[in-house]
PDB file of C-alpha atoms in Angstrom:
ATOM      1  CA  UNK A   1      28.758  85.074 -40.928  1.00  0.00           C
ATOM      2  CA  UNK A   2      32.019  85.471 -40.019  1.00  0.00           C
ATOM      3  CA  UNK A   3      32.297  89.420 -39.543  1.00  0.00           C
ATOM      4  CA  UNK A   4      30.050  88.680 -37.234  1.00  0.00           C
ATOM      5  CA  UNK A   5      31.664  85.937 -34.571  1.00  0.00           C
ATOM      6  CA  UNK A   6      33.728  87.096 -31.536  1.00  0.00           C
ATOM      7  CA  UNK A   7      37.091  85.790 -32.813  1.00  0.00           C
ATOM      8  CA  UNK A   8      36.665  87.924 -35.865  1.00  0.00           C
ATOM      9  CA  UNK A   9      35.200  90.926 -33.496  1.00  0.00           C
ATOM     10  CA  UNK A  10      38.417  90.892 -31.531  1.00  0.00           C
ATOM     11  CA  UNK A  11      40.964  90.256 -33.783  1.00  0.00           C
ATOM     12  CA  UNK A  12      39.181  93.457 -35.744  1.00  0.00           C
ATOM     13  CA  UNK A  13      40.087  95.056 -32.253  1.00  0.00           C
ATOM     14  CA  UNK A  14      43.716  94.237 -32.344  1.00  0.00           C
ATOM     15  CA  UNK A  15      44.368  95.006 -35.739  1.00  0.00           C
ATOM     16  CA  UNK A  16      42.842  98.652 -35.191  1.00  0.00           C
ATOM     17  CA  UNK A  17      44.648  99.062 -32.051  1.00  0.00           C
ATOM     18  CA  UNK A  18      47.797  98.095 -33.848  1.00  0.00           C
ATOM     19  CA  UNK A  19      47.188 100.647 -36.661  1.00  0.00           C
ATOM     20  CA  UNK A  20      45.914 103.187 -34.369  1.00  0.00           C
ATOM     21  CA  UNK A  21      49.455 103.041 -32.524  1.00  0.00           C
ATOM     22  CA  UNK A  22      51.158 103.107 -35.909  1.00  0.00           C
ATOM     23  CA  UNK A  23      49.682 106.113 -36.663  1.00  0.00           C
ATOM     24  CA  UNK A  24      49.933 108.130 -32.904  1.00  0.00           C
ATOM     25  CA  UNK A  25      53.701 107.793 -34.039  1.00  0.00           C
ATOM     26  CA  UNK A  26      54.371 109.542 -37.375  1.00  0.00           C
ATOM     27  CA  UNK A  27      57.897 109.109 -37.993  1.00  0.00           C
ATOM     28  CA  UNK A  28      57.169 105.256 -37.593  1.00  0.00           C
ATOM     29  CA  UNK A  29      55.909 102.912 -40.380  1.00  0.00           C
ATOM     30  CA  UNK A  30      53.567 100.133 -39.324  1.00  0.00           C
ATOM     31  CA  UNK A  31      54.634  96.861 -41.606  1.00  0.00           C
ATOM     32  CA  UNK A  32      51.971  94.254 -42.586  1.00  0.00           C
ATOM     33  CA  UNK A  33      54.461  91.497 -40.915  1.00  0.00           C
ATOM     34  CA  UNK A  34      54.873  93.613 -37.780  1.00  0.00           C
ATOM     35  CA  UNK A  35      50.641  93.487 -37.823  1.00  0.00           C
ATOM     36  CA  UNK A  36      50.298  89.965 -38.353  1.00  0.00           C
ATOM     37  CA  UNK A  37      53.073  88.867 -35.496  1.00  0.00           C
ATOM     38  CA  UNK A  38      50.704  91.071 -32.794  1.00  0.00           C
ATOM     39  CA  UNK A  39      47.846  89.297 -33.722  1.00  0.00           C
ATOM     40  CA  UNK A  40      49.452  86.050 -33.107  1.00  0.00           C
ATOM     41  CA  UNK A  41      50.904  86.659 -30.148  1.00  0.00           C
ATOM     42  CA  UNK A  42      47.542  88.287 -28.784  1.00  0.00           C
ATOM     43  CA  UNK A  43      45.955  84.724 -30.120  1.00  0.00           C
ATOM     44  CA  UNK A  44      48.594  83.151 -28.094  1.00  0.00           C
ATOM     45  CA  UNK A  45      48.452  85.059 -25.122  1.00  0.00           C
ATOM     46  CA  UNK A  46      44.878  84.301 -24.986  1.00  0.00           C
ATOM     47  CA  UNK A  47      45.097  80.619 -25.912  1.00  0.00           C
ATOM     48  CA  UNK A  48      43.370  78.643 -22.824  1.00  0.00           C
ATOM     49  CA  UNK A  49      44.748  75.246 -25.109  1.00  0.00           C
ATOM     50  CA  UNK A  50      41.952  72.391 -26.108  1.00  0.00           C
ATOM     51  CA  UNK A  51      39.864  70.504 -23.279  1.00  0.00           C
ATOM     52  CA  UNK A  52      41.803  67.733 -21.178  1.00  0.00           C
ATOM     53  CA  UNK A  53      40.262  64.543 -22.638  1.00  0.00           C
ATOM     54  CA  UNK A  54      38.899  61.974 -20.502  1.00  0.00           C
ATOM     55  CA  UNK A  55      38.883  58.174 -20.889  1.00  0.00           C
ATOM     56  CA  UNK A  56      35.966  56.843 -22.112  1.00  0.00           C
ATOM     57  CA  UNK A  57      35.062  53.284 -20.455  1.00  0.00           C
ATOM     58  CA  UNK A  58      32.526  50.935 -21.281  1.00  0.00           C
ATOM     59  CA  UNK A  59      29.872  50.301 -18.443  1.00  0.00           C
ATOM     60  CA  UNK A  60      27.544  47.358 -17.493  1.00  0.00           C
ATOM     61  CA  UNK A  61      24.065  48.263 -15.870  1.00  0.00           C
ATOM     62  CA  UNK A  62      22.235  45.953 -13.921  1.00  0.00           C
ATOM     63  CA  UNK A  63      19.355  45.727 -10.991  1.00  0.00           C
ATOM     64  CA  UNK A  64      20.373  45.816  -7.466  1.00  0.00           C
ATOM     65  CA  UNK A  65      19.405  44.232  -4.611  1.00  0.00           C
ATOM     66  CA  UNK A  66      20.053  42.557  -1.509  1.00  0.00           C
ATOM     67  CA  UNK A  67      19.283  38.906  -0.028  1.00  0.00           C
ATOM     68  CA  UNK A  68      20.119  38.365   3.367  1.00  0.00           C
ATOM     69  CA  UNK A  69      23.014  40.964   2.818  1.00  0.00           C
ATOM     70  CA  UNK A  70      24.304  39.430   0.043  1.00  0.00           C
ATOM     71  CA  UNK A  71      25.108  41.918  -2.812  1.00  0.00           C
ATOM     72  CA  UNK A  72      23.207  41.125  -6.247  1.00  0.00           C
ATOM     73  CA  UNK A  73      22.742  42.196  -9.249  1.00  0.00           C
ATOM     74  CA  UNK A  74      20.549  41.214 -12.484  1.00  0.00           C
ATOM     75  CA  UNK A  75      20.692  41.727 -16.091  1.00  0.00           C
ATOM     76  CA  UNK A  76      18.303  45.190 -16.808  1.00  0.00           C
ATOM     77  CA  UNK A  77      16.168  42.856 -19.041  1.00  0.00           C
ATOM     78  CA  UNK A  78      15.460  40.164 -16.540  1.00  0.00           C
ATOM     79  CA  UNK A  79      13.519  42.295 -14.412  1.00  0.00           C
ATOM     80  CA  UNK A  80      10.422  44.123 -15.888  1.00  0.00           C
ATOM     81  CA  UNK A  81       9.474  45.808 -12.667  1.00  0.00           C
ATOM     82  CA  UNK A  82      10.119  47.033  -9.032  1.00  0.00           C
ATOM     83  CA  UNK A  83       7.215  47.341  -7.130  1.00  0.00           C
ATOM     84  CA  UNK A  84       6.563  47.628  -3.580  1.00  0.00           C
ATOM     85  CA  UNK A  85       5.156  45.152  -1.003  1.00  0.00           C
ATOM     86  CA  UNK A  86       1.848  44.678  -2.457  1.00  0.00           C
ATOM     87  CA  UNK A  87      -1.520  43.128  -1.066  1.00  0.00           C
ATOM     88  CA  UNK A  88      -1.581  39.394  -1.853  1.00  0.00           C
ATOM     89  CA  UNK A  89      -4.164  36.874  -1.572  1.00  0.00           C
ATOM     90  CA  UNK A  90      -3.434  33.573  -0.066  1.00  0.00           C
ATOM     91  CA  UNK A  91      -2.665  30.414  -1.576  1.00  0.00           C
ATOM     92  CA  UNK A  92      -4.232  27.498   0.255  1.00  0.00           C
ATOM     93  CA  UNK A  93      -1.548  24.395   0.237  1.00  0.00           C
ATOM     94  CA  UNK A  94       1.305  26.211  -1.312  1.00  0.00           C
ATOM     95  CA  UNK A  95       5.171  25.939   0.030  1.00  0.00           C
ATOM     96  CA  UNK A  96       6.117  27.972   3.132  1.00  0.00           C
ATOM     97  CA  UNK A  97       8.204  30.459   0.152  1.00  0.00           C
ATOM     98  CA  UNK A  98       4.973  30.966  -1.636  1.00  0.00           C
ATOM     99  CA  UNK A  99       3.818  34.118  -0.518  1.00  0.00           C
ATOM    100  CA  UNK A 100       0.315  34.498  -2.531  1.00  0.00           C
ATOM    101  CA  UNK A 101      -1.034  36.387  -5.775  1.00  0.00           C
ATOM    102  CA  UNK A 102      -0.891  40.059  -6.412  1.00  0.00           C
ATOM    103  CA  UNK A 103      -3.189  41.837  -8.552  1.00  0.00           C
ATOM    104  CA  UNK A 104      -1.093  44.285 -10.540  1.00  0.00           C
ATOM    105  CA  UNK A 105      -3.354  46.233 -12.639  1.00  0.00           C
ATOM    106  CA  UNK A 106      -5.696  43.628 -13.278  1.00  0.00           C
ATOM    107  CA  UNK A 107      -2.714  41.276 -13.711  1.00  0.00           C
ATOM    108  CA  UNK A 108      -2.307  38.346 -11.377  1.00  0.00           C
ATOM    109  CA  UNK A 109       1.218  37.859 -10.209  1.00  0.00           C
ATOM    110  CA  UNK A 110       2.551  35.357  -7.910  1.00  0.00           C
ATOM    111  CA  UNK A 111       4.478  36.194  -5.225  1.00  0.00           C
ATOM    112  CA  UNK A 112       7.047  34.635  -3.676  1.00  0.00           C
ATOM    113  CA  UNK A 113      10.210  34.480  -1.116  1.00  0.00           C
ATOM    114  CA  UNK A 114      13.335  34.665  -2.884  1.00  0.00           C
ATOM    115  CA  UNK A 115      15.147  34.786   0.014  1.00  0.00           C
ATOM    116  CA  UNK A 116      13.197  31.283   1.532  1.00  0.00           C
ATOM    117  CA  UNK A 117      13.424  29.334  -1.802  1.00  0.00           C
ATOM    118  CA  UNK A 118      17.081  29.605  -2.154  1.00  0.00           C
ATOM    119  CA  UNK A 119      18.192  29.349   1.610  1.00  0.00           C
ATOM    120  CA  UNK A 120      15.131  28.353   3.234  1.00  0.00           C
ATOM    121  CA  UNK A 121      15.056  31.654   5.696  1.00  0.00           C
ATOM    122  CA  UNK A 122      11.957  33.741   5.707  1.00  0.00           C
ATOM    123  CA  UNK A 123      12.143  37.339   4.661  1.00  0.00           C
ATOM    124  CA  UNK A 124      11.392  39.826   7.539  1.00  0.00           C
ATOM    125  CA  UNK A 125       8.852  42.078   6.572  1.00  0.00           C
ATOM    126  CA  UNK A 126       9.602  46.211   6.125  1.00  0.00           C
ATOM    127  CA  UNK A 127       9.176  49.205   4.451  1.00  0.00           C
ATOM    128  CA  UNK A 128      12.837  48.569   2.299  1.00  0.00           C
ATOM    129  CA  UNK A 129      11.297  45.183   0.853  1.00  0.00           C
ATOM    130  CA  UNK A 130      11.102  45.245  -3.373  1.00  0.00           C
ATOM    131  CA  UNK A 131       9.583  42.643  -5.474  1.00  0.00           C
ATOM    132  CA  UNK A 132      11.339  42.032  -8.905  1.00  0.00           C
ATOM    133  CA  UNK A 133       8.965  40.799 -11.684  1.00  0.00           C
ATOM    134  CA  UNK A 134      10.983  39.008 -13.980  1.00  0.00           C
ATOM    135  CA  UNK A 135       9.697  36.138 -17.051  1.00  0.00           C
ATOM    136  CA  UNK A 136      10.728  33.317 -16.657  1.00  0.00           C
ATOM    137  CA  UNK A 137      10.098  31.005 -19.255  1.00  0.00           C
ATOM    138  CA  UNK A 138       6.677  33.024 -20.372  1.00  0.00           C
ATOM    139  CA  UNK A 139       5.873  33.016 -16.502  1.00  0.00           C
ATOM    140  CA  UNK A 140       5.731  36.506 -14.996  1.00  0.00           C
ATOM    141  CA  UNK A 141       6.647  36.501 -11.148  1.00  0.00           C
ATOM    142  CA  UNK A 142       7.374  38.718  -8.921  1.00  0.00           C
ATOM    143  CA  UNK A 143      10.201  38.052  -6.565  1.00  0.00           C
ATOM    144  CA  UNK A 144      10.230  39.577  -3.005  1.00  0.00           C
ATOM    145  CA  UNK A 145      14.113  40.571  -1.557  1.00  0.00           C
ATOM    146  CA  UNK A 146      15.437  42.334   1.300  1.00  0.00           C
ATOM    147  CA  UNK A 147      15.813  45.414  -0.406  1.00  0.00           C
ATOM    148  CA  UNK A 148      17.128  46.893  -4.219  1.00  0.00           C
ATOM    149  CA  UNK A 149      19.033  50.070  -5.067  1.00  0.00           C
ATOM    150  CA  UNK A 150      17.691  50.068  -8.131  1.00  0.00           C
ATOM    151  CA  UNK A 151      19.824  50.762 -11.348  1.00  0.00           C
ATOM    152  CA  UNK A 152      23.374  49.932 -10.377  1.00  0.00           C
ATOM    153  CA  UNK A 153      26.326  50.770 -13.167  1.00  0.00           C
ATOM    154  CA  UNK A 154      29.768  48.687 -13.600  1.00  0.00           C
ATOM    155  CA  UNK A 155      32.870  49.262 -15.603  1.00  0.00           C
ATOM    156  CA  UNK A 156      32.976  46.116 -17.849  1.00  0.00           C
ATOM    157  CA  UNK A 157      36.998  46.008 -17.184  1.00  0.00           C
ATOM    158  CA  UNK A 158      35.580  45.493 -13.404  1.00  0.00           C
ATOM    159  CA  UNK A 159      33.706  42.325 -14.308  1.00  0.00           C
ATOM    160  CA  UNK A 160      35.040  39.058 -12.291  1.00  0.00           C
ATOM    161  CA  UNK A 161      34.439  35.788 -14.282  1.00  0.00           C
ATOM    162  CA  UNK A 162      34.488  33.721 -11.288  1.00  0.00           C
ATOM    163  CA  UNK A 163      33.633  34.835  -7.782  1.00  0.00           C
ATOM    164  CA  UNK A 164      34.660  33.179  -4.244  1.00  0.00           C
ATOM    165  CA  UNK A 165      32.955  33.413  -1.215  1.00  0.00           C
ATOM    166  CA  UNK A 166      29.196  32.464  -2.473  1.00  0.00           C
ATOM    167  CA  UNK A 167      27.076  30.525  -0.089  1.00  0.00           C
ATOM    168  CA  UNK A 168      26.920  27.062  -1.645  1.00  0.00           C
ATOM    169  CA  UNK A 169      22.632  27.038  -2.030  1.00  0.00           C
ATOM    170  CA  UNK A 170      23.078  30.179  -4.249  1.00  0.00           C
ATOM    171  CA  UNK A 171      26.057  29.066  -6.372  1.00  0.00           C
ATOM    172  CA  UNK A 172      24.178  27.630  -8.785  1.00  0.00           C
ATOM    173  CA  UNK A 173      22.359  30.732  -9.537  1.00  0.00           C
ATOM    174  CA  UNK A 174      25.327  32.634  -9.862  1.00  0.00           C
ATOM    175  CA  UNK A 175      27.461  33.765 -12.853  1.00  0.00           C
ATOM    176  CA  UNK A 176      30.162  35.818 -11.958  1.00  0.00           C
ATOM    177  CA  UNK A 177      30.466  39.495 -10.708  1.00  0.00           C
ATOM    178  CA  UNK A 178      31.046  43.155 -10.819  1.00  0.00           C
ATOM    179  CA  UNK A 179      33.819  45.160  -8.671  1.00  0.00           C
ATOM    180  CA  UNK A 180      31.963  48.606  -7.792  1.00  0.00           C
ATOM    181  CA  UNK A 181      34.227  51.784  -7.290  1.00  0.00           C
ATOM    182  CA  UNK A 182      34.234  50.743  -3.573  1.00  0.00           C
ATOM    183  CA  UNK A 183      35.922  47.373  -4.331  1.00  0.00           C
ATOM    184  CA  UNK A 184      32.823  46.160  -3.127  1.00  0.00           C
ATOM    185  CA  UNK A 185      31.854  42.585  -5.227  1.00  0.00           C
ATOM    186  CA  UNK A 186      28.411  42.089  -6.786  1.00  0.00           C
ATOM    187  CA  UNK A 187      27.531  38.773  -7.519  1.00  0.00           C
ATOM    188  CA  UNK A 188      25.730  38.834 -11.193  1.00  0.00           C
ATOM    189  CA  UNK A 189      22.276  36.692 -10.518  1.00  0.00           C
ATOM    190  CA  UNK A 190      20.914  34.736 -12.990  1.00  0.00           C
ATOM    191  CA  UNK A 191      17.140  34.875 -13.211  1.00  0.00           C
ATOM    192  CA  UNK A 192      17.143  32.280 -16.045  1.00  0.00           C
ATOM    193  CA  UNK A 193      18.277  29.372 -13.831  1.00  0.00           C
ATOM    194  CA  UNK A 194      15.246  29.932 -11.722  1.00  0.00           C
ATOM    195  CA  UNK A 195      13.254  28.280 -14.631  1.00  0.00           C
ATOM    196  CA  UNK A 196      15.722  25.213 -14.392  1.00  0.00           C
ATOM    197  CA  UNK A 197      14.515  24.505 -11.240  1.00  0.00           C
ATOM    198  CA  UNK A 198      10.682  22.387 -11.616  1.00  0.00           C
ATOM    199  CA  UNK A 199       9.817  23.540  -7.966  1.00  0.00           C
ATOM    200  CA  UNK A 200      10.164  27.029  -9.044  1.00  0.00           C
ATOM    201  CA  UNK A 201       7.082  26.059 -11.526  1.00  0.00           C
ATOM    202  CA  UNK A 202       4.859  24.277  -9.275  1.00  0.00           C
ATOM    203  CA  UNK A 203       4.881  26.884  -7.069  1.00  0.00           C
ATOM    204  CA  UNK A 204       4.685  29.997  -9.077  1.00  0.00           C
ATOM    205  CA  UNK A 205       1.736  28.632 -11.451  1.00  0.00           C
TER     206      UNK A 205
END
């Protein structure tokens, strides 16, 4: 009700205090217009103006994480999961980047070196390690990198069509890239183009 808001409460106030004064001095006669220009300059007195408006910008968000201190980054729906270093049982036979099968709540998942398969260097071992499940293709596997920062977000007027400076066995997996608010690039990973590779398959089945 609006007796009952503080706007109405104090402007209540002023008008009393205006009559209240009008009245302390006999001789003078209060006019309605004299009333009405106090209150407004009490309202502007006590105007603190309207809220500085910020720019709104549109944002990208996308999985981070690191191979061989490269900085990537993945579409949010490519990657299912982040899971720590689990226990994996060996696979007799299998390529030097095939790492073994996890079982992830009575799930099997294979396992394997991202880091080996594209550059054919092993990834050393510690407590920073992540493993991405992703689907590829109806094929869930779980990819094991140097380390992810998780959820990473990107203005879209920072994305970078084409990037230089990508080591030529991961251009093909690349598409583009984010600027961060560091100037730092990202190179935008594309877990799809795993499944156009038929190694990736004979391995991760």
């Amino acid at each position: 009700m609006l007796w009952l808001t503080k706007p109405y409460l104090k402007l209540k106030k002023s008008v009393c205090r205006i009559i209240m004064s009008g009245k302390s001095k006999k001789k003078k006669q209060i006019s309605p217009f004299s009333v009405l220009k106090e209150i407004e300059r009490s309202c502007i007195a006590k105007d603190v103006g309207l809220p500085i408006q910020e720019e709104i910008r549109d944002q990208w968000s996308g999985i981070s994480f690191k191979i061989d201190q490269q900085q990537f980054v993945a579409g949010v729906g490519d990657v299912l999961e982040i899971l720590q270093m689990p226990e994996l049982s060996k696979v007799p036979r299998s390529c030097s980047w095939m790492l073994g099968i996890a079982n992830i709540r009575g799930n099997l998942l294979p396992v394997m070196d991202l880091k080996s398969f594209l550059i054919n260097e092993t990834t050393v071992l510690n407590r920073r390690n992540r493993v991405l499940v992703v689907n590829t293709k109806g094929v869930m596997t779980g990819l094991l990198v140097d380390e992810s920062m998780g959820i990473k977000k990107f203005f879209i007027d920072n994305h970078i069509a084409i990037v230089s400076d990508v080591p030529d066995q991961l251009s093909g997996y690349v598409n583009g890239g984010y600027k961060d608010e560091h100037d730092n690039i990202w190179f935008k990973f594309n877990m799809q183009s795993l499944s156009e590779k038929p190694l990736f398959f004979r391995a991760a089945i």
